[in-house]
Short mmCIF file of C-alpha atoms in Angstrom, two decimals:
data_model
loop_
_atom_site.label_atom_id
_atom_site.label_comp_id
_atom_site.label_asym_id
_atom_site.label_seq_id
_atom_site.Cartn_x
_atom_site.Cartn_y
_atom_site.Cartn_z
CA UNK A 21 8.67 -1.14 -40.70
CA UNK A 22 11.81 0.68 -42.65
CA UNK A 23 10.39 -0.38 -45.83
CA UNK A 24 6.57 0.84 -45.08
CA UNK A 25 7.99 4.30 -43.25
CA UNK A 26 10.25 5.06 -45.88
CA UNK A 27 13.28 5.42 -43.96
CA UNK A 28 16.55 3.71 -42.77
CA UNK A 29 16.71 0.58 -39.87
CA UNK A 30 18.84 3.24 -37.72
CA UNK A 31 16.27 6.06 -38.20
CA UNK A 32 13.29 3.04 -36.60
CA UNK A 33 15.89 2.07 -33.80
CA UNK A 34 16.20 5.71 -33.06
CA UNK A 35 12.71 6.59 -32.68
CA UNK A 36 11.57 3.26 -30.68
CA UNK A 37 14.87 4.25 -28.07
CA UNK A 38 13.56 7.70 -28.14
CA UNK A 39 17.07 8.75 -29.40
CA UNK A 40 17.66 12.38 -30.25
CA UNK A 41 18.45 13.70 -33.82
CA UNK A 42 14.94 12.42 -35.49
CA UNK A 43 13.28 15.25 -37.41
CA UNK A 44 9.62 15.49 -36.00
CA UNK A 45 8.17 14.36 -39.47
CA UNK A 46 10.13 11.61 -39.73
CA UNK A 47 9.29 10.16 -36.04
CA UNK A 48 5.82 10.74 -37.43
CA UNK A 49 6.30 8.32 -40.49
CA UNK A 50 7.40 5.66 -38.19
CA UNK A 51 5.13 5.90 -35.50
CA UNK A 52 2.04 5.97 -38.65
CA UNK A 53 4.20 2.83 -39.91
CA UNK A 54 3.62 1.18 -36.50
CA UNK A 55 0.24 1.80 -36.56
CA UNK A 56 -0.24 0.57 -40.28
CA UNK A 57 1.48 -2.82 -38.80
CA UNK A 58 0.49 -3.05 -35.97
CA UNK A 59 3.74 -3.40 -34.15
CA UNK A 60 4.12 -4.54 -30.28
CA UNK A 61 7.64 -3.96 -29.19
CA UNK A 62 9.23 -6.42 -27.00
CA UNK A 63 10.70 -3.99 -23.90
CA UNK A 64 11.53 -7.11 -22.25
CA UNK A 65 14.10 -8.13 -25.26
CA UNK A 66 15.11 -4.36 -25.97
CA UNK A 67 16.45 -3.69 -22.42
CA UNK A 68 18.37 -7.00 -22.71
CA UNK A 69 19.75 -6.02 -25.64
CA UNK A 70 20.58 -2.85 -23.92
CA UNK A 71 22.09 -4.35 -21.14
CA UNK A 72 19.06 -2.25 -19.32
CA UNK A 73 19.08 -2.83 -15.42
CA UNK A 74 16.45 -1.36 -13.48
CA UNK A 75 17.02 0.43 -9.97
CA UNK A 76 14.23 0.58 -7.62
CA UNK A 77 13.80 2.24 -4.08
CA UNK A 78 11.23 1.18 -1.68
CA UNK A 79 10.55 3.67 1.20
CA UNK A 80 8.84 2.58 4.44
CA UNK A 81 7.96 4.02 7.54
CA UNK A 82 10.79 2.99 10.53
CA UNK A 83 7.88 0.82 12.57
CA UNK A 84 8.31 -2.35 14.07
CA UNK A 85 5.27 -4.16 13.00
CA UNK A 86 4.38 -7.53 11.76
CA UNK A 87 2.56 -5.96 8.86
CA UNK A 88 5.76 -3.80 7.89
CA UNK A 89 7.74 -6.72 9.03
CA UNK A 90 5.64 -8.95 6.22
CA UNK A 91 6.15 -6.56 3.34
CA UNK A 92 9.59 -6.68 4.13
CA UNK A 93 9.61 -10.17 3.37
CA UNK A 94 8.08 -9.55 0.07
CA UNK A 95 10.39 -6.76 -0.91
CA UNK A 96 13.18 -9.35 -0.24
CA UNK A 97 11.75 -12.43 -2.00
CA UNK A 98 11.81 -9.86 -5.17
CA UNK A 99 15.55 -9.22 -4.47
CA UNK A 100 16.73 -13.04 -4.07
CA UNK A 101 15.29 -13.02 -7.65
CA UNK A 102 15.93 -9.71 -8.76
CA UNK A 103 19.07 -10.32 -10.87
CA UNK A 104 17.64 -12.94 -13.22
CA UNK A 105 15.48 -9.79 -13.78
CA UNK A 106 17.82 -7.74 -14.23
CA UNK A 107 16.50 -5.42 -11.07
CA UNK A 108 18.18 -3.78 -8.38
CA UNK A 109 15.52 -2.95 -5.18
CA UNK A 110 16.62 -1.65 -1.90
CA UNK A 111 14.89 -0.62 1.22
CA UNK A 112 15.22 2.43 2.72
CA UNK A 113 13.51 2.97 6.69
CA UNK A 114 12.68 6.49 7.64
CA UNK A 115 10.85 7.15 11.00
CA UNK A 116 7.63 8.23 10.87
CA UNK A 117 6.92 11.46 12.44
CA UNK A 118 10.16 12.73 10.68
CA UNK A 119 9.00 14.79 7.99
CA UNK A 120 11.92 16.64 7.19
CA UNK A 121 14.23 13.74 7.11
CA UNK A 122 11.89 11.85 4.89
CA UNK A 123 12.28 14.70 2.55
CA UNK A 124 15.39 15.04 2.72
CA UNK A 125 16.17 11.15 1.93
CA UNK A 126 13.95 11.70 -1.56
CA UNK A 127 15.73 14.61 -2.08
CA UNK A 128 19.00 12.70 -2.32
CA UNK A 129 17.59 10.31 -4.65
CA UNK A 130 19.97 10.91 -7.65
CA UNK A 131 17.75 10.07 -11.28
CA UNK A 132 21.13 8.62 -12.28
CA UNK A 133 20.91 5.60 -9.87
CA UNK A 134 17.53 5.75 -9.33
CA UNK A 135 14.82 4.43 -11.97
CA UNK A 136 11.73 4.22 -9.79
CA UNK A 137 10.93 5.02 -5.97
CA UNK A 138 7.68 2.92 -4.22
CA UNK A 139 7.16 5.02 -0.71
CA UNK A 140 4.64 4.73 2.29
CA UNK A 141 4.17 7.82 4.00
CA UNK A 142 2.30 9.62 5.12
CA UNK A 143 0.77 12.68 3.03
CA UNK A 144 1.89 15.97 4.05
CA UNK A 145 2.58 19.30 1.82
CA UNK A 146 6.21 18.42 2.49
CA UNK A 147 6.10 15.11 1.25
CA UNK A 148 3.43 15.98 -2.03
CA UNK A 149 6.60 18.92 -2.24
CA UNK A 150 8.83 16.23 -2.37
CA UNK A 151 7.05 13.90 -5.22
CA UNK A 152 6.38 16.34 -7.31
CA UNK A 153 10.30 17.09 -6.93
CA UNK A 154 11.22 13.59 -7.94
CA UNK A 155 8.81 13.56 -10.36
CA UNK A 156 10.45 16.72 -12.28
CA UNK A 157 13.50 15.19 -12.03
CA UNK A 158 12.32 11.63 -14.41
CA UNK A 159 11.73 9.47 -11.30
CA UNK A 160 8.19 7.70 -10.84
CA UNK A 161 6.63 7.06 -7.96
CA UNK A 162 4.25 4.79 -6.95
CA UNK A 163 2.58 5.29 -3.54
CA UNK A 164 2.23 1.70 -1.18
CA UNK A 165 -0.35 0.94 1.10
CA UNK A 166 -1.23 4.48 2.02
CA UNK A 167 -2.02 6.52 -1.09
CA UNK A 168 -1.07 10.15 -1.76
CA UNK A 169 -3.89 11.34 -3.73
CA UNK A 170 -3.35 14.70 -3.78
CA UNK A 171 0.26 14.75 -4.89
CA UNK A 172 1.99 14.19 -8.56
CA UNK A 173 2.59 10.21 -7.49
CA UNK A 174 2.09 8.08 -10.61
CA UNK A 175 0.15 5.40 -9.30
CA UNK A 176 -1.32 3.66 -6.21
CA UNK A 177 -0.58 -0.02 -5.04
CA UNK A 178 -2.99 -1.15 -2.12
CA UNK A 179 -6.40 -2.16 -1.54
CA UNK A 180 -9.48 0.26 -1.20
CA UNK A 181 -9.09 1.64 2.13
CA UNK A 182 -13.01 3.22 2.18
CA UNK A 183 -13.90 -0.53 0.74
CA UNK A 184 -12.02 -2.11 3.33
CA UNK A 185 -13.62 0.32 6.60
CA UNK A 186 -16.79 -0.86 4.94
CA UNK A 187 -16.47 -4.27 5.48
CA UNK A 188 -15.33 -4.24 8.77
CA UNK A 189 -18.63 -2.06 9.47
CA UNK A 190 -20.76 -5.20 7.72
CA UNK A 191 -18.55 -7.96 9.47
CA UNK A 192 -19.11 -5.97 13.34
CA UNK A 193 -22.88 -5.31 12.32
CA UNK A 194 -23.64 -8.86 11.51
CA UNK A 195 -21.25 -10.35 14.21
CA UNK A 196 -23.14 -8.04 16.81
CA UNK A 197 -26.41 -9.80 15.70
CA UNK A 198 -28.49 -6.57 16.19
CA UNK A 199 -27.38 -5.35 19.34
CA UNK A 200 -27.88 -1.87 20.28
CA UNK A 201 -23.84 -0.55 22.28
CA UNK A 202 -20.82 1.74 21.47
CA UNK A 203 -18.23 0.37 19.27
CA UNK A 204 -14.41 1.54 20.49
CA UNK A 205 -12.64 2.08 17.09
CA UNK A 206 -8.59 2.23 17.89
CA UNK A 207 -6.22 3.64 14.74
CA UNK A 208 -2.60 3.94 14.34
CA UNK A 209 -2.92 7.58 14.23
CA UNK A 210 -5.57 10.54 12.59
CA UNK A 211 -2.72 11.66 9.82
CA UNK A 212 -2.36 8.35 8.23
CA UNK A 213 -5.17 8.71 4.73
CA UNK A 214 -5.47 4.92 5.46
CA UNK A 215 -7.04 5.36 8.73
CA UNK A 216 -8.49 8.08 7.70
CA UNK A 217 -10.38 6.42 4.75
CA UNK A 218 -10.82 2.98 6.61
CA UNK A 219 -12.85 5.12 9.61
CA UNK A 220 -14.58 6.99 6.56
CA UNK A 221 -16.63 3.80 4.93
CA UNK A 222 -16.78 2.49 8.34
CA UNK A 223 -18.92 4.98 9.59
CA UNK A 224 -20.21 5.12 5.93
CA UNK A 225 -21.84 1.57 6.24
CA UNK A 226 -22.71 1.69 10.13
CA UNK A 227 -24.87 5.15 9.75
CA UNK A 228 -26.52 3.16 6.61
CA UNK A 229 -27.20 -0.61 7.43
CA UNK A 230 -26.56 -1.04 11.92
CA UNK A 231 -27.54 2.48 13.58
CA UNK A 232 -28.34 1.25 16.51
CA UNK A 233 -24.47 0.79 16.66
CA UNK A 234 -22.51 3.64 18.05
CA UNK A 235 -19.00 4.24 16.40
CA UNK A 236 -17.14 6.26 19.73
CA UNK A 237 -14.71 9.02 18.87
CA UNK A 238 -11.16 7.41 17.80
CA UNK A 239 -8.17 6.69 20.01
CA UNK A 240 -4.56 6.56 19.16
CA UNK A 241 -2.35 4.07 19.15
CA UNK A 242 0.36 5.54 17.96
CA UNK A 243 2.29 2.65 16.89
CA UNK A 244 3.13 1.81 20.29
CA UNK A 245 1.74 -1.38 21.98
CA UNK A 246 1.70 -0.26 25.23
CA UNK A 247 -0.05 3.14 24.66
CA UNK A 248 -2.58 1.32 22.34
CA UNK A 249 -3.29 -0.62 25.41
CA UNK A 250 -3.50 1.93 28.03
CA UNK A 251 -6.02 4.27 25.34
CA UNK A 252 -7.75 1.22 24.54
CA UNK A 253 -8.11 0.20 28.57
CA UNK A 254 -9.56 3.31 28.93
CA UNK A 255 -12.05 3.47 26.35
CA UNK A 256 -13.57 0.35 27.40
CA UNK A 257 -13.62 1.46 31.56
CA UNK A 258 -15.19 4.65 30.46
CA UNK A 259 -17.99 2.33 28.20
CA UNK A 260 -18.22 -0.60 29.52
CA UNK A 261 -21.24 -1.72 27.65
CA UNK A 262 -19.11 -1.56 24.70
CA UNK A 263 -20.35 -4.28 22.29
CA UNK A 264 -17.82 -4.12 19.70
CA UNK A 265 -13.88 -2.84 18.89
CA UNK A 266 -12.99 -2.17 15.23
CA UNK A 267 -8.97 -2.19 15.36
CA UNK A 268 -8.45 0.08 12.53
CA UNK A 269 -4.44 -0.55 12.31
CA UNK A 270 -3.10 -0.34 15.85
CA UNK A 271 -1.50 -2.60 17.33
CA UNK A 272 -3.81 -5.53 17.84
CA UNK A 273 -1.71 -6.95 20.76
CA UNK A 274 -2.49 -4.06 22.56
CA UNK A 275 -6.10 -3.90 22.29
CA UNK A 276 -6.65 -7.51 23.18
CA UNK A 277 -4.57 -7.03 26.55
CA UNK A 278 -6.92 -4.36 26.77
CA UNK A 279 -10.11 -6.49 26.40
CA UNK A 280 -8.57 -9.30 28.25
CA UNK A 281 -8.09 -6.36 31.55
CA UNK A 282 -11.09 -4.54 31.10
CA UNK A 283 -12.83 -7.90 32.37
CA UNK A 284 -16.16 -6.59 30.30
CA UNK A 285 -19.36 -8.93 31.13
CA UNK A 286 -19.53 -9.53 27.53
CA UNK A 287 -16.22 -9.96 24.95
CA UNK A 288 -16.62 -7.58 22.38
CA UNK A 289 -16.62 -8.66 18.88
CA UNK A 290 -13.31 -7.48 17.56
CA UNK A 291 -12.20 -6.96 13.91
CA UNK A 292 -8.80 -6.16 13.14
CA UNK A 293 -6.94 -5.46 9.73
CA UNK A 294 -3.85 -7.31 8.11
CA UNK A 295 -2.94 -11.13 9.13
CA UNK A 296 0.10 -11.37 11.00
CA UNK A 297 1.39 -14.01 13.43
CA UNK A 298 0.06 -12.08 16.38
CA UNK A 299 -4.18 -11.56 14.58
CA UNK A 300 -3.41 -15.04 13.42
CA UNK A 301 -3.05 -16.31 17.08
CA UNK A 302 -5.69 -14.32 18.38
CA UNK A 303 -7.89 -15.43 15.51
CA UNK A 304 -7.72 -19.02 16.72
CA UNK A 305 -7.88 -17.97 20.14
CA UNK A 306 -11.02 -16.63 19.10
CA UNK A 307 -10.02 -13.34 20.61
CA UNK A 308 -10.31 -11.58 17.25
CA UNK A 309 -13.89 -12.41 14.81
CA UNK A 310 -12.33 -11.60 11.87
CA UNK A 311 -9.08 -9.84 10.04
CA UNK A 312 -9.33 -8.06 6.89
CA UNK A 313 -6.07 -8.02 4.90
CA UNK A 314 -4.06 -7.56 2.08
CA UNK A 315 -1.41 -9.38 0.06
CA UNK A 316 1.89 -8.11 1.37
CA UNK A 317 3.69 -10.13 -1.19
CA UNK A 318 1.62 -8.88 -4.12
CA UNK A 319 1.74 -5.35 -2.94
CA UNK A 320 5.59 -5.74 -3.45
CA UNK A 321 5.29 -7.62 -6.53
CA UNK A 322 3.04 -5.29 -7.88
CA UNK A 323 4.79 -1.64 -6.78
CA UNK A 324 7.95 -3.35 -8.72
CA UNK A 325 5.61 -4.76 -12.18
CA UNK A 326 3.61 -1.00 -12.22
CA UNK A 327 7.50 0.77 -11.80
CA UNK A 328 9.19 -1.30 -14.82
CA UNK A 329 5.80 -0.24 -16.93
CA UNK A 330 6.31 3.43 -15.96
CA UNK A 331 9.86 3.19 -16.75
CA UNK A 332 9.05 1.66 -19.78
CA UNK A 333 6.17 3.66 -20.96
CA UNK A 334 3.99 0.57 -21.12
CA UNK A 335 0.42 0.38 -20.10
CA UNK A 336 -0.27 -0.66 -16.45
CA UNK A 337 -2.50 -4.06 -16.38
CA UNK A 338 -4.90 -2.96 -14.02
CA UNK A 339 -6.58 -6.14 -13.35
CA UNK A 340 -3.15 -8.03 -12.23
CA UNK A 341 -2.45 -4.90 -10.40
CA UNK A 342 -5.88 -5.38 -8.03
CA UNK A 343 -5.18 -5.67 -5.11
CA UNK A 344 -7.92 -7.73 -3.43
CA UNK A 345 -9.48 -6.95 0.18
CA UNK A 346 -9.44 -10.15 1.70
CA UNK A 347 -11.45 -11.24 5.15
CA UNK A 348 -10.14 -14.25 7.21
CA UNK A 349 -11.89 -16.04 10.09
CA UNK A 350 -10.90 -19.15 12.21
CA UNK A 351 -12.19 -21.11 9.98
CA UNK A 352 -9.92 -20.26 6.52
CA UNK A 353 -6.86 -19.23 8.58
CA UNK A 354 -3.93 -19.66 6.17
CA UNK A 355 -0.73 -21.12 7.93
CA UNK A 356 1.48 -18.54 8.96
CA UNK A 357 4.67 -20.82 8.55
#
């Protein structure tokens, strides 16, 4: 590459390090001798030869779900074998409805011990504020689970939220075999863009293929079992020809005590999103018809893989980075050990 650019080893290893003191026709030389040749450089090799260690952050939301609890678990299995990797990953918990301490933990992210940041939040002006903050100062930042949009993030890692409220409208159309009755759709709360886009294709597919269903305004669960069962008791007294509940992301303990008390003549069809112990036991109780979920250990593996190629200014492989809406029933339930 020296040879064909017309200039010295150092002068290549400058320019492919992005090392200052290159004249601007010279990096062009090399970078038309790369092309000529057709050269792939190995990052992998390069940052071992640098003694390069990456630094990642994830960010999550202080609940105490099994979902949360799950990606967790991922996050961790990448840190057991993080150092062969030569990858540092922490975790930081931020409550939820704490805005301005969720700011102000990104804003203490120092650039010089931080290479990448993956962060589930919800969006807000303060929090796009925030991004685009951490952005300016050379970190990326890859929004998990619940994307951000409308901010400067750098990439998303989840499944299709609108995709995913669509399927729980076929799954409760079909399972309701034509029946004409209200559907009681819970959520974790109406801030969340997941919810928000998982009600969207819901009603999307309902007002298209089952309108003789009727999706009922949503109630809150506000990440808080007990008040997901007292809002979902009370949906179901005040319709009690209810046919169907979609649990959007609340807390599906909660909304089967609530079926199981609202002693309804007829048990609802339920669907429910992510598989956690608790769906998984209600699943073979047949309590719940059907969960939608997501990887929880390829959303972690993935957030890290799409980091190290934004660090590295390598492309993103978008095909390993799909992350595929998955629907269990009874009868594929995975073991949960």
């Amino acid at each position: 590459m020296a040879r064909v650019a017309g200039v010295s080893l150092a002068t290549v290893d400058r320019v492919l390090n992005e090392r200052p003191g290159v004249r601007s026709v010279t990096i062009k030389k090399v970078r038309a001798a790369i092309d000529q040749l057709g050269y792939v450089r190995d990052t992998a090799a390069a940052n071992l030869a640098r003694q390069k260690t990456y630094r990642f952050v994830f960010v999550l939301p202080d609940w105490k779900g099994q979902f949360l609890a799950s990606l967790e678990q991922g996050i961790a299995e990448i840190i057991m074998n993080a150092p062969q990797n030569r990858t540092e990953v922490r975790t930081i918990r931020v409550p939820n409805h704490d805005h301005t301490q969720l700011v102000a933990t990104l804003g203490d992210l120092d650039p010089a011990e931080v290479d990448g940041l993956a962060i589930m939040a919800k969006e807000t002006p303060l929090v796009r504020d925030a991004i685009a903050d951490l952005r300016k100062r050379g970190i990326p930042v890859v929004s998990l689970v619940s994307d951000q949009p409308n901010s400067d993030r750098d990439h998303f890692v989840g499944i299709d939220n609108i995709a995913a409220g669509r399927t729980a409208g076929t799954l409760l159309g079909r399972f309701t075999g034509g029946k004409q009755g209200k559907v009681v759709v819970v959520i974790t709360n109406k801030q969340s863009r997941d919810m928000i886009e998982r009600r969207h294709g819901f009603d999307q597919v309902v007002g298209e293929e089952f309108p003789h269903l009727e999706p009922l305004p949503s109630v809150e669960g506000q990440e808080d079992p007990a008040h997901t069962e007292r809002v979902t008791l009370r949906a179901l007294q005040q319709n009690p020809d209810a046919i169907g509940v979609y649990s959007v992301g609340a807390s599906v303990q909660g909304v089967a005590r609530a079926i199981a008390a609202a002693k309804l003549a007829h048990r609802p069809v339920l669907i429910d999103h992510e598989l956690t112990e608790n769906s998984a036991r209600l699943l073979q109780n047949g309590v719940i018809d059907a969960v939608i979920t997501q990887n929880t250990g390829h959303l972690a593996r993935s957030a890290l893989r799409v980091l190290r190629a934004k660090c590295d200014n390598t492309p993103v492989i978008k095909s390993q980075e799909n992350i595929r809406i998955e629907i269990v029933i009874r009868e594929n339930l995975p073991s949960m050990n």
